[in-house]
Short mmCIF file of C-alpha atoms and ligand atoms in Angstrom, two decimals:
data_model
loop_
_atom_site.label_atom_id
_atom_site.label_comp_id
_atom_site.label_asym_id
_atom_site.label_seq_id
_atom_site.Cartn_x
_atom_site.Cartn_y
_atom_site.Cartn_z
CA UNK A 6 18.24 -3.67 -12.18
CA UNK A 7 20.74 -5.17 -10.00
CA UNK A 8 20.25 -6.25 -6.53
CA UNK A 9 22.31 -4.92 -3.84
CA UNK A 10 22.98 -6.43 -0.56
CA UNK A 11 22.60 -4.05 2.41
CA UNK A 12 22.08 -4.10 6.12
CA UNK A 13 18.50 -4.13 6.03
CA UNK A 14 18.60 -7.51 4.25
CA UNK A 15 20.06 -8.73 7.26
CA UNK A 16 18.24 -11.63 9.13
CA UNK A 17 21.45 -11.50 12.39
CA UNK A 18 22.54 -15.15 10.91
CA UNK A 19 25.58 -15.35 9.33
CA UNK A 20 24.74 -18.62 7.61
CA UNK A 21 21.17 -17.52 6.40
CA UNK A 22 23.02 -13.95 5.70
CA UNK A 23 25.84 -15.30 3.48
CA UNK A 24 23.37 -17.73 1.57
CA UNK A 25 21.21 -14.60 0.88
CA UNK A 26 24.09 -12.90 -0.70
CA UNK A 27 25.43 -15.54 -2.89
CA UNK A 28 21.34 -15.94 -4.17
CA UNK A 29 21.77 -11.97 -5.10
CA UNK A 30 25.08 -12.68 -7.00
CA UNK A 31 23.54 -15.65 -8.75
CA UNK A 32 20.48 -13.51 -9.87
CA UNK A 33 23.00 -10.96 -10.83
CA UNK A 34 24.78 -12.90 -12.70
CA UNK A 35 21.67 -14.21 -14.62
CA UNK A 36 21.39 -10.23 -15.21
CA UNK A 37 24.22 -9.12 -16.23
CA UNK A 38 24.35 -12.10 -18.96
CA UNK A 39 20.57 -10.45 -20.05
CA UNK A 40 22.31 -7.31 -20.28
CA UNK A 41 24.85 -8.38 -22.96
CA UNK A 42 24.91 -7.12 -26.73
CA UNK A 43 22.62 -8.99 -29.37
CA UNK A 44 23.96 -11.85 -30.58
CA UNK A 45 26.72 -12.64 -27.58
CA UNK A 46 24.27 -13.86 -25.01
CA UNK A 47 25.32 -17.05 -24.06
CA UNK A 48 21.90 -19.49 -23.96
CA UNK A 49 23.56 -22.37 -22.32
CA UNK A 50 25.64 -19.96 -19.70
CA UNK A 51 21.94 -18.66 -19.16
CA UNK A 52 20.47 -21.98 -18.81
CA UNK A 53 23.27 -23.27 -16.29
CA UNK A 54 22.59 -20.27 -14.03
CA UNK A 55 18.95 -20.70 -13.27
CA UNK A 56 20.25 -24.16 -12.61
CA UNK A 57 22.51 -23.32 -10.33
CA UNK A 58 20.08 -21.05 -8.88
CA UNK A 59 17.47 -23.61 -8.35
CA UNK A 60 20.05 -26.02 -6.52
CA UNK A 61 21.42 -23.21 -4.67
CA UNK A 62 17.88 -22.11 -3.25
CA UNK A 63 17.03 -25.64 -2.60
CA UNK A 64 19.92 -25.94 -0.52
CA UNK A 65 19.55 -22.52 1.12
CA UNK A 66 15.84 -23.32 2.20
CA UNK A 67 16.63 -26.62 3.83
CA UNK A 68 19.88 -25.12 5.94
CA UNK A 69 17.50 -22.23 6.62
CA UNK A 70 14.93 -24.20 8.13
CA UNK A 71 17.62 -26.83 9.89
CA UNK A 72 18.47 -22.92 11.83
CA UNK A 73 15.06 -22.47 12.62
CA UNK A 74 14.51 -25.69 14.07
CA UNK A 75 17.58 -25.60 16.40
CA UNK A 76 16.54 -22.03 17.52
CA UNK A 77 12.85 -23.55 17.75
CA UNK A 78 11.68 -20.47 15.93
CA UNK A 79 8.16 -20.23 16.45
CA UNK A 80 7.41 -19.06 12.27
CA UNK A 81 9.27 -22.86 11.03
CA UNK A 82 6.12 -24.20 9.84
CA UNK A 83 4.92 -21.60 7.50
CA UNK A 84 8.53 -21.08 6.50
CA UNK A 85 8.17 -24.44 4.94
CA UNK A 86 4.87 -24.16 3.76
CA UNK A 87 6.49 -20.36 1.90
CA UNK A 88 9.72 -22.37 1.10
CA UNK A 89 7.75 -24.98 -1.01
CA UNK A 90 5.34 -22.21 -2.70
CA UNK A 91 8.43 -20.33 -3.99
CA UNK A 92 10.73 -23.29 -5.12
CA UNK A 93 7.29 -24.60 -7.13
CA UNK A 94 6.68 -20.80 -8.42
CA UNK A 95 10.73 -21.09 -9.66
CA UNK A 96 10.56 -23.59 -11.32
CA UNK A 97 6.98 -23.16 -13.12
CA UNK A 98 8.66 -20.02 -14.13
CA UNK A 99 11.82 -21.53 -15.29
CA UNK A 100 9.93 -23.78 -17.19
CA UNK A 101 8.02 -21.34 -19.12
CA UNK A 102 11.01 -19.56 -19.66
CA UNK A 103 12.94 -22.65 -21.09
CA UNK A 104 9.52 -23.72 -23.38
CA UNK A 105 9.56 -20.12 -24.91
CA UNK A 106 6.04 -19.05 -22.93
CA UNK A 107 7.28 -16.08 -21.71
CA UNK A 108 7.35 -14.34 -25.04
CA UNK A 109 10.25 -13.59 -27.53
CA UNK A 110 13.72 -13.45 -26.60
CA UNK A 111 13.88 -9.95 -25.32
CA UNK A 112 10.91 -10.40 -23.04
CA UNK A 113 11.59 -13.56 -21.58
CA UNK A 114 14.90 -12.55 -20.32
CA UNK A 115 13.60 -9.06 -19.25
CA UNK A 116 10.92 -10.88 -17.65
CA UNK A 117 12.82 -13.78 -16.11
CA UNK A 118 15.39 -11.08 -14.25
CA UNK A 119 12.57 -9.26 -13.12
CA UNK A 120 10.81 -12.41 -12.01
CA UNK A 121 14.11 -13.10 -9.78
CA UNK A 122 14.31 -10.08 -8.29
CA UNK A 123 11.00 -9.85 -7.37
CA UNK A 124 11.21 -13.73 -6.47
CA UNK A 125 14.06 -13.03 -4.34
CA UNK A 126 13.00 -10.29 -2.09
CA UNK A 127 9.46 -11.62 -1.38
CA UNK A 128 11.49 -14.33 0.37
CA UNK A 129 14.06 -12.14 2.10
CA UNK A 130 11.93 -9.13 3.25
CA UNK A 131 8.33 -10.94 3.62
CA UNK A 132 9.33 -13.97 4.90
CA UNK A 133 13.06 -14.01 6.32
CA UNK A 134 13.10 -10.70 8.05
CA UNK A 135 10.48 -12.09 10.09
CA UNK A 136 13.16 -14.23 11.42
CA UNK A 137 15.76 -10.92 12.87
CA UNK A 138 16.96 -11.11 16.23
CA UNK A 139 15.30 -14.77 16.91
CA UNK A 140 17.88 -17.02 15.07
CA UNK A 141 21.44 -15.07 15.74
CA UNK A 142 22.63 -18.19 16.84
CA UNK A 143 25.64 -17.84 14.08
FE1 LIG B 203 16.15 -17.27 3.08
#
């Protein structure tokens, strides 16, 4: 199931807000490529979105905690600590989806979008919404 962005996603900074929305359109995208008909799923097009994905988050996490360390937000350090757990956890998962652990081709993909939902959201509503109203600084 798609991911929709909504107000209660909101952290109050545009930068961290806007980054959280293009991380829902990658994962979409990742998706909506699952979602095609047997036999036209593109494997590379696949491939080069978790890709993307990974450098995207990587990215997002450092500018992320470059905000919370100009608005000395008090939660930096186990933001780090969480950042570093779920960019390991991506790609451990990435890699079991690229080495065919993750089951046949139907599974793996069902499990690998449900993985990035689920991946997604721990970091936005466990983690980020921690941050509202303490980094509008954008
Ligand atoms: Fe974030």
């Amino acid at each position: 199931m798609s991911i929709s962005w909504s107000k209660d996603l909101a952290v109050g900074n545009t930068e961290i807000d806007d980054d959280h929305r293009e991380l829902i359109g990658i994962i979409n995208e990742f998706e909506a490529e699952t979602k095609k008909a047997a036999g036209t799923v593109d494997d590379a097009h696949m491939r080069h979105i978790l890709g993307r994905l990974q450098i995207y988050a990587q990215d997002h996490f450092a500018r992320e905690e470059y905000v919370q360390a100009i608005a000395k937000y008090d939660g930096l350090a186990e933001n780090k600590r969480e950042h570093e757990a779920l960019t390991r956890t991506l790609g451990d998962f990435i890699a079991r989806f690229d080495n065919g652990t993750l089951g046949d081709r139907r599974g793996s993909t069902d499990q690998m979008s449900s993985f990035l939902s689920n991946w997604l959201m721990g970091h936005v509503l466990k983690i980020d919404l921690k941050m509202r109203g303490k980094v509008d600084i954008g």
